[in-house]
C-alpha positions as a printed NumPy array, in Angstrom:
array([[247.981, -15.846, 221.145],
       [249.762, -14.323, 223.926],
       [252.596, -15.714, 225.996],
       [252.864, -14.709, 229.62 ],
       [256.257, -15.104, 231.873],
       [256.261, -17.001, 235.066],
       [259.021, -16.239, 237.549],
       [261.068, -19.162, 238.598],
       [261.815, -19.264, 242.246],
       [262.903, -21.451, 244.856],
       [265.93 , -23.047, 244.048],
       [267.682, -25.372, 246.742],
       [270.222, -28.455, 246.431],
       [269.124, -31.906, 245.98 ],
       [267.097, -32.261, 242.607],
       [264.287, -34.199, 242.157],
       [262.933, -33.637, 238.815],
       [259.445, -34.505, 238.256],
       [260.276, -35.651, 234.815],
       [262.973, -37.979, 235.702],
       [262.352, -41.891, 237.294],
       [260.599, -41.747, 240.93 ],
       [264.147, -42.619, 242.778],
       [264.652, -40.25 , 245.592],
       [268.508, -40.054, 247.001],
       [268.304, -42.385, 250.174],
       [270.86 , -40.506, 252.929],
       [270.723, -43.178, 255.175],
       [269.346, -40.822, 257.721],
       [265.947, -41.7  , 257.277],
       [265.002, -39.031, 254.555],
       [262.312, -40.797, 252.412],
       [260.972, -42.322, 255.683],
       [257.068, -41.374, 255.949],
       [257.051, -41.617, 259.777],
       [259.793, -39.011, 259.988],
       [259.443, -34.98 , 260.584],
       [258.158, -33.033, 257.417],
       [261.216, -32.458, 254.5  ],
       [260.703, -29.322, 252.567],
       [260.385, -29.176, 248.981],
       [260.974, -26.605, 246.461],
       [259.314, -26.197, 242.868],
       [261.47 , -25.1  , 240.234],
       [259.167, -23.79 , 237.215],
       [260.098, -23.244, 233.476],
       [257.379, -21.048, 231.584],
       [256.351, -23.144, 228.343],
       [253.198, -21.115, 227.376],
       [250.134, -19.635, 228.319],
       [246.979, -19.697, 226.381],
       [243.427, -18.02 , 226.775],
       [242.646, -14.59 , 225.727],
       [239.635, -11.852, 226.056],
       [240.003, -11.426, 222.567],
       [241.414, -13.264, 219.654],
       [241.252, -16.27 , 217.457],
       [237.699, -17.788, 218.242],
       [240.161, -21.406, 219.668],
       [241.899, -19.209, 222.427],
       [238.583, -17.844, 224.016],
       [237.417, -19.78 , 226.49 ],
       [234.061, -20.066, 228.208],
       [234.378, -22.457, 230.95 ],
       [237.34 , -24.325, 231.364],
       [236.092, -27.515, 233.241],
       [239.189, -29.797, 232.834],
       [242.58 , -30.102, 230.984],
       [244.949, -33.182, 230.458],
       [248.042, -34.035, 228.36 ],
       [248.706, -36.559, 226.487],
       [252.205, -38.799, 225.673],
       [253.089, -36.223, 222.981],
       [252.913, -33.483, 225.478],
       [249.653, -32.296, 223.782],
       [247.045, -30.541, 226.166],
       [243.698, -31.157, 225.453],
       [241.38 , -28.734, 226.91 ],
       [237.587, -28.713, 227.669],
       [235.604, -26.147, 227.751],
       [232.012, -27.273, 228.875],
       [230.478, -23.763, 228.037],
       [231.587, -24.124, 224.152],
       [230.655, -28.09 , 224.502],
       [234.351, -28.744, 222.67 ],
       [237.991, -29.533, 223.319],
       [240.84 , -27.294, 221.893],
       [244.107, -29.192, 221.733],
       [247.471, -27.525, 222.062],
       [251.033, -28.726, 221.006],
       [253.852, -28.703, 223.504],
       [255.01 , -25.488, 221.824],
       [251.721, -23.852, 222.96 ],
       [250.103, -23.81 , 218.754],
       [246.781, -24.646, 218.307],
       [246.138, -28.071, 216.604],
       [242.48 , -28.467, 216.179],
       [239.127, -28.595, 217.903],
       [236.892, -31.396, 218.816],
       [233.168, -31.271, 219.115],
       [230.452, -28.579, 219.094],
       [227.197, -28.106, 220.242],
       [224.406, -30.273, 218.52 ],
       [223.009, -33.723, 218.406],
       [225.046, -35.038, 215.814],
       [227.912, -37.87 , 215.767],
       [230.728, -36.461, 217.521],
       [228.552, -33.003, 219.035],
       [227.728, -32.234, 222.519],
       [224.896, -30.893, 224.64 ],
       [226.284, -30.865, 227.543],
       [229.943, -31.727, 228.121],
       [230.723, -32.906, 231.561],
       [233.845, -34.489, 231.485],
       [236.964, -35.695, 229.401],
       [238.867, -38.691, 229.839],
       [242.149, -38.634, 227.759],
       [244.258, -41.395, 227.091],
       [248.163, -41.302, 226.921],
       [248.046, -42.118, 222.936],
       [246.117, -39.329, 222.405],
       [242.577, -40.559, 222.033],
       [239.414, -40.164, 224.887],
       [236.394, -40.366, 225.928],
       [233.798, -37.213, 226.283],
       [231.161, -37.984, 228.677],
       [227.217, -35.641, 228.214],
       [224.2  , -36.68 , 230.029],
       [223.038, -40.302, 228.851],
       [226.497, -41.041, 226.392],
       [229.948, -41.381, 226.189],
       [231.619, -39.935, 222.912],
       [234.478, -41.799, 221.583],
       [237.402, -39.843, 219.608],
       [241.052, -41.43 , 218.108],
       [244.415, -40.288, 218.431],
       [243.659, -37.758, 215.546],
       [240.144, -36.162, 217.023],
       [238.16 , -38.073, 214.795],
       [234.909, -39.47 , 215.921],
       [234.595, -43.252, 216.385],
       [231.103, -44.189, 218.036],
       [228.448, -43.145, 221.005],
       [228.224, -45.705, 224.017],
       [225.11 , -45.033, 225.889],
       [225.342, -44.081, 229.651],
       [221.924, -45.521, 230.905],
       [221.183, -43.74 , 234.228],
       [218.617, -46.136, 235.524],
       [221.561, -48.983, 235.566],
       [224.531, -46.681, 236.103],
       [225.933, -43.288, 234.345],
       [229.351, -42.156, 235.294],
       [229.284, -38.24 , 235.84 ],
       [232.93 , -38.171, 236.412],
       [235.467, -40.721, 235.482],
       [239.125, -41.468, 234.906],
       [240.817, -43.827, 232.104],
       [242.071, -47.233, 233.311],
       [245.042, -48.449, 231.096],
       [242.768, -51.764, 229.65 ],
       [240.485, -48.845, 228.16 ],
       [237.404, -48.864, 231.018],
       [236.874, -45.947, 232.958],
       [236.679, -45.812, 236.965],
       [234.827, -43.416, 238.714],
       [233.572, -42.925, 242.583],
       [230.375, -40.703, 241.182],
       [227.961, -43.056, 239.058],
       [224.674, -42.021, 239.645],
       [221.618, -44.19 , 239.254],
       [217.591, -43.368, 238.76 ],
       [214.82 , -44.905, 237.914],
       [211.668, -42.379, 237.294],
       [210.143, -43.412, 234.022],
       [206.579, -41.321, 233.139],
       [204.098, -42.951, 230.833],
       [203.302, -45.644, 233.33 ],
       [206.57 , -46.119, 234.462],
       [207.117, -45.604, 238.188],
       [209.52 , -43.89 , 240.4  ],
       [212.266, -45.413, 242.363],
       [213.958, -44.293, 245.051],
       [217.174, -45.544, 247.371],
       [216.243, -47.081, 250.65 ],
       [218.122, -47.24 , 254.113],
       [218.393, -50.917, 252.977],
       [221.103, -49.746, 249.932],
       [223.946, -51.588, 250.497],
       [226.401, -49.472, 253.369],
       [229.328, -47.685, 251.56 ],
       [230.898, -45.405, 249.242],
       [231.239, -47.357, 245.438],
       [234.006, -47.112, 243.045],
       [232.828, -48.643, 240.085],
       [234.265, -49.825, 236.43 ],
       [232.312, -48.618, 233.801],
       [233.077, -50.714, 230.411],
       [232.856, -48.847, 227.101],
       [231.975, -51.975, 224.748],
       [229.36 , -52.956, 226.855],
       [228.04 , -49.498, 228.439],
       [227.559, -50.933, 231.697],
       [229.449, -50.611, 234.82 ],
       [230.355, -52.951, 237.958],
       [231.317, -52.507, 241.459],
       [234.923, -52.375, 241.903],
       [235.595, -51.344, 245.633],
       [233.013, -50.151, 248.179],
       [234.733, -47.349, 250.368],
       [234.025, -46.588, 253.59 ],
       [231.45 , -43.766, 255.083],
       [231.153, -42.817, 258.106],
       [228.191, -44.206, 260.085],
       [224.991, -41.975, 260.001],
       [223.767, -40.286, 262.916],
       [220.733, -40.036, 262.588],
       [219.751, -42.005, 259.307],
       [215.806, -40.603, 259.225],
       [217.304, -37.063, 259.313],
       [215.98 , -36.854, 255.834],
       [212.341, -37.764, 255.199],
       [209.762, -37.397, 252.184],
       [205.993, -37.785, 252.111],
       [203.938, -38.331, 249.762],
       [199.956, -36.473, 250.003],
       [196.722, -36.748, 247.704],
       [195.848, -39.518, 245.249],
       [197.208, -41.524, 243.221],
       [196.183, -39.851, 240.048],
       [197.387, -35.917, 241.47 ],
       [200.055, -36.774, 243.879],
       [202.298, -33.605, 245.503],
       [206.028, -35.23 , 247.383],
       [207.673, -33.175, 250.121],
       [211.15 , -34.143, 250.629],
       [213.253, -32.691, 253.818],
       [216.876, -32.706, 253.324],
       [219.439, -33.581, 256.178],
       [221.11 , -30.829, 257.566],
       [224.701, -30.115, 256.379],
       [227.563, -31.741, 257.887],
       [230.875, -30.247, 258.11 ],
       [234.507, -32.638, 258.245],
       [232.381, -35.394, 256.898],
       [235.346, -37.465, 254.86 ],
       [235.876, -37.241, 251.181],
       [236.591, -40.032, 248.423],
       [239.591, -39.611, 246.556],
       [240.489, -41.884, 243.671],
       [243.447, -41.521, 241.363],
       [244.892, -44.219, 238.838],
       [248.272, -45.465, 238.718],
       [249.817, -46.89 , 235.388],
       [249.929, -50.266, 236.325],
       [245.998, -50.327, 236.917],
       [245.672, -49.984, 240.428],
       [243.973, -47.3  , 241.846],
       [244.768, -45.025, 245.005],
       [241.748, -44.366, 247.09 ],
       [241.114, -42.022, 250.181],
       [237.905, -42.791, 252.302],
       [239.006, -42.469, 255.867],
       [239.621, -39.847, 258.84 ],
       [243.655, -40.831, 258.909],
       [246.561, -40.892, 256.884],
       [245.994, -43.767, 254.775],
       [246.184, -44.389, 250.444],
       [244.836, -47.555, 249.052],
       [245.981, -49.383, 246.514],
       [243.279, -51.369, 245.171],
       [244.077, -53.59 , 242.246],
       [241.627, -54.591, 239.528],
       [240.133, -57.807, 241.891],
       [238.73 , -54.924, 244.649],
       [241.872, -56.148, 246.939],
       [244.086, -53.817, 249.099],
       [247.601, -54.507, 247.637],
       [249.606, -52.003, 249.983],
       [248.831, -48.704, 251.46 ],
       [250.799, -44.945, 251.905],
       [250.749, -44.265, 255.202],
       [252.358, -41.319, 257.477],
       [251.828, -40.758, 261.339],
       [249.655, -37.889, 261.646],
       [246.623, -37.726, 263.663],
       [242.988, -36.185, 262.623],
       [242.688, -33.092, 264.601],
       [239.854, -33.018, 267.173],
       [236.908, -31.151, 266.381],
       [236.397, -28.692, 269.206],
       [233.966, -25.615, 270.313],
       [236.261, -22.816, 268.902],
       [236.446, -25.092, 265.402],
       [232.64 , -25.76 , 265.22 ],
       [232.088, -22.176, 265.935],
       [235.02 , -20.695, 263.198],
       [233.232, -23.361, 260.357],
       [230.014, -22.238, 261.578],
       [231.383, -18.217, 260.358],
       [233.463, -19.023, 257.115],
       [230.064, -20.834, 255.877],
       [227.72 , -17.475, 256.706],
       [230.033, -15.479, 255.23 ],
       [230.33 , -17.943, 252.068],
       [226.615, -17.643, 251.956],
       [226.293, -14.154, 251.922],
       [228.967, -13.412, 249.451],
       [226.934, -16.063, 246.982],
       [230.251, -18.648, 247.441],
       [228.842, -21.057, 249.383],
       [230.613, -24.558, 249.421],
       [229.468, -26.586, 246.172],
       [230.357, -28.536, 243.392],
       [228.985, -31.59 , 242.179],
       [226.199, -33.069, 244.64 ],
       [224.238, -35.93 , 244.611],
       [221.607, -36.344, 246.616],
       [220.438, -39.501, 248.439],
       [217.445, -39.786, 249.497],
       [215.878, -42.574, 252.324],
       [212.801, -43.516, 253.08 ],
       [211.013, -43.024, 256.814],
       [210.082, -45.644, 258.36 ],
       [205.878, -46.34 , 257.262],
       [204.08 , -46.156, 253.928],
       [206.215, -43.567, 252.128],
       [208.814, -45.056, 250.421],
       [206.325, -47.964, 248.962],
       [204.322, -44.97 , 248.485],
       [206.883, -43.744, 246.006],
       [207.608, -47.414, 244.369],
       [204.465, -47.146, 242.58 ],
       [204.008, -44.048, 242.083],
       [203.24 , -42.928, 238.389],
       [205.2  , -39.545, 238.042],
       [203.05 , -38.367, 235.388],
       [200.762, -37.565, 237.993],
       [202.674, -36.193, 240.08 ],
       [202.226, -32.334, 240.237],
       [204.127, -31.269, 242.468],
       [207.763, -31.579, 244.206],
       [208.978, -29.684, 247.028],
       [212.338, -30.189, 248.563],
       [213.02 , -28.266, 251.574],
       [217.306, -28.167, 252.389],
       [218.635, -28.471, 255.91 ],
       [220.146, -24.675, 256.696],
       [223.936, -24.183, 258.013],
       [222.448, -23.289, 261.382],
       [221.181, -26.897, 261.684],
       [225.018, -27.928, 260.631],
       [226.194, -30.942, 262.355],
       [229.604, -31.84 , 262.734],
       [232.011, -35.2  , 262.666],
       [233.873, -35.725, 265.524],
       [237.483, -35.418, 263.877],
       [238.889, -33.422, 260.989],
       [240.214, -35.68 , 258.048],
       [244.151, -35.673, 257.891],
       [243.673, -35.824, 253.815],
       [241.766, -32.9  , 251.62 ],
       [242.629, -34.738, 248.555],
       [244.98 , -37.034, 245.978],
       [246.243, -36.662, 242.517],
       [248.676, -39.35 , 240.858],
       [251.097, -37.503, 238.476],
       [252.654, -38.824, 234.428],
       [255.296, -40.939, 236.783],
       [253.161, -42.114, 239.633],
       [254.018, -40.024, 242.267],
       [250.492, -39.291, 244.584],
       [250.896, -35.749, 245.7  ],
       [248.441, -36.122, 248.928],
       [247.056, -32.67 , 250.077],
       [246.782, -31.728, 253.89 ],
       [243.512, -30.656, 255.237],
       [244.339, -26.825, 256.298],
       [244.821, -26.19 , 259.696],
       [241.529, -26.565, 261.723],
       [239.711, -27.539, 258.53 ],
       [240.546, -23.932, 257.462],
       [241.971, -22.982, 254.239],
       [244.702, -25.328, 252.431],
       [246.934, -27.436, 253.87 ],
       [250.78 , -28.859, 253.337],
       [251.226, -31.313, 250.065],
       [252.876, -34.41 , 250.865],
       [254.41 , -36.232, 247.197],
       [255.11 , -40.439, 247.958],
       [256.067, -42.703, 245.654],
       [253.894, -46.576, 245.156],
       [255.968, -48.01 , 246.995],
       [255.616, -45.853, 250.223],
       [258.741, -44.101, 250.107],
       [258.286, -40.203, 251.274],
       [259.906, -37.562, 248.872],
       [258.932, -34.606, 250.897],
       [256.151, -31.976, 250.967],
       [255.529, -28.483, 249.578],
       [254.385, -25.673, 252.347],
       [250.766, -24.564, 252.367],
       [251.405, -21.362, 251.066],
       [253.467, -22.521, 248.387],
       [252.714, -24.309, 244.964],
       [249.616, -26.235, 244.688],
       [248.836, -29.416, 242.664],
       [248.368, -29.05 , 239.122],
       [244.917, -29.833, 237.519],
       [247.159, -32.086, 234.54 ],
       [250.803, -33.675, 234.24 ],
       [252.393, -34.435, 231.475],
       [255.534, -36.176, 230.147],
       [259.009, -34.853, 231.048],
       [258.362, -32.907, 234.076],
       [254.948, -30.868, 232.274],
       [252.095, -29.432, 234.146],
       [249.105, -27.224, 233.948],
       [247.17 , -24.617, 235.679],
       [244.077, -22.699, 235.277],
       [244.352, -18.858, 235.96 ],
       [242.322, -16.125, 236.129],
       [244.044, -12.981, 234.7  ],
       [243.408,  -9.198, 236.014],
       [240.222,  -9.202, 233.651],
       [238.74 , -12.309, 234.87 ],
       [239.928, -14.318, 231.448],
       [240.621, -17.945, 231.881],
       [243.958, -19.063, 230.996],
       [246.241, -22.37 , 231.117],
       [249.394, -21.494, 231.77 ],
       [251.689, -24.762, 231.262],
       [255.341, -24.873, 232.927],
       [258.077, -27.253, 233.056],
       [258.115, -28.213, 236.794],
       [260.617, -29.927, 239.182],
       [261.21 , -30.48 , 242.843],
       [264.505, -29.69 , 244.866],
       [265.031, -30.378, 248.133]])
């Protein structure tokens, strides 16, 4: 295993330690007030260890790091969806043990999407179609399916009564054999979902719908169906891409509630277990106007992420709507067996359409003490933005410079946190520090 040493920098007056209680001094000059001028903050970082290695022990090679997370021990449990396992680390950086492999058996994967970990240890590994359940001590306790025609989580966070919540269930219904094929309609109800997903009864329920900004043009996208019945071909035409369209962002606090971002301004959520809004994190900055020159710079940085093979991606799902005539009933009972053929054709960036205002917020993460670090759309929609870090109860601690630290992917207890690195030979590695914030 090898050990790599991170400088530590930045050091100002006025500690705030992450891995202390969430009070912030109060001055009585206004300095944990959200509405006032930006207060700069300073990370202090402790190397603790780095794993991840070209070569070594078969643990510390890692494929494709898709996730890590710590646990109340200050274990990091670390999944690597190209080995379909998770290698756990102690706080001293020693390996403990692996979880999974590939295969079909109890407590394998094909397919490891994502890893919910609990404080005591134990989680939940979600594949396509099931949710593996583990203890405290990695051993395998039972499979609850993830049905996709009524609702399968792709990516999902814990909730402290043991559900999981996620913004990103996705739901079809194409069943061969004389089944049929369904498909969403402009009638779906309007919205963004978060949903509860319950692991003793494998079915999930509508927590909070988010907003979405209104549609255009809602028969952008259109599919047709040609032939018979029995030898059926579908042609399905994408929308075209949209750029400054807002993002959901859903962390969960301790207490249950979760923070959610769905809007163009600076607004947090907090949206307890009923679906209500129990208070908000608000500061006063506006969403920047989306002009020529910015339609025109997006329009660049997206041609040259095409041509270098980087363009924008990630996890998509794709809705589809019905025009208005025979298609979509078309579809309903359609067999897909005999369907031989399926051609989608993608809206290009040239076509690219644009919102009217840039979102304030790029994204949210709640840390081990409930602090939401809120990160600051770049300037212009370019590049990375300021982090603001807030407590619950709206009080502003202060906010780290765009160029300067960025969140962590995973926090732990007493002040831990982790990042994924690429090293000079394009090895993935977690490097895990001991990190506080000075003013």
């Amino acid at each position: 295993m090898r050990h790599f040493a991170l400088p530590i920098t930045l050091f100002v007056p006025l500690s705030l330690a992450c891995g202390d209680s969430a009070e912030a001094p109060a001055t009585g000059d206004g300095a944990n007030d959200p509405a006032g001028a930006d207060i700069a903050l300073a990370p202090v970082l402790e190397d603790v260890y780095t794993v991840g290695a070209m070569e070594g022990e078969d643990w510390e090679i890692f494929g494709r790091i898709r996730s890590v997370d710590f646990d109340e021990n200050g274990n990091l449990h670390i999944l690597d969806s190209q080995a379909d396992r998770v290698v756990v680390v102690g706080p001293d950086g020693d390996f403990v043990r692996t979880v999974g492999k590939p295969g079909e058996g109890p407590g394998e994967f094909s397919g490891l999407r994502d890893l919910v970990v609990r404080r005591d240890g134990s989680y939940a590994a979600l594949t396509f179609g099931s949710i593996h359940l583990f203890d405290a001590d990695g051993e395998f306790t039972g499979t609850v399916p993830a049905d996709i025609s009524t609702g399968m989580p792709m990516r999902a966070q814990g909730l402290p009564d043991g559900r999981l919540v996620s913004s990103n269930v996705v739901r079809m219904n194409m069943l061969g054999s004389g089944g049929s094929l369904r498909i969403a309609t402009s009638e779906e109800p309007e919205g963004r979902a978060i949903e509860v997903f319950s692991l003793e009864e494998g079915m999930s329920e509508l927590l909070y719908t988010a907003w979405e900004l209104p549609e255009e043009d809602p028969d952008d996208g259109s599919i047709s169906v040609s032939g018979s019945s029995t030898a059926a071909s579908i042609s399905m035409r994408m929308s075209p891409p949209k750029a400054f369209v807002p993002g959901l962002h859903v962390g969960v606090l301790s207490d249950g509630r979760i923070a959610v971002v769905d809007s163009v301004g600076y607004r947090v959520k907090l949206v307890g277990m009923d679906g209500s809004v129990t208070g908000t994190l608000e500061r006063p900055i506006a969403p920047t106007v989306v002009t020529e020159a910015i339609r025109e710079a997006e329009l660049e940085r997206r041609r040259a992420a095409r041509e270098e093979g980087n363009a924008p991606g990630g996890e998509v799902v794709m809705s589809v709507r019905g025009t208005a005539g025979t298609s979509a009933s078309a579809l309903s009972s359609l067999n897909p067996d005999n369907v031989q053929s399926i051609q989608v054709m993608g809206g290009s960036i040239e076509d690219m359409t644009f919102a009217d205002e840039i979102p304030v917020i790029d994204a949210i993460t709640v840390d081990w003490d409930d602090r939401v670090w809120i990160e600051r759309t770049g300037e212009n929609g370019q590049g990375q933005g300021p982090i603001d870090i807030m407590t619950v109860d709206g009080r502003y601690l202060g906010t780290l410079p765009a160029d300067g630290l960025r969140t962590p992917l995973a926090f732990g207890p007493g002040g831990l946190a982790a990042f994924v690195d690429l090293d000079e030979y394009e090895v993935q590695t977690v490097r895990v520090v001991r990190l506080s914030l000075e003013r």
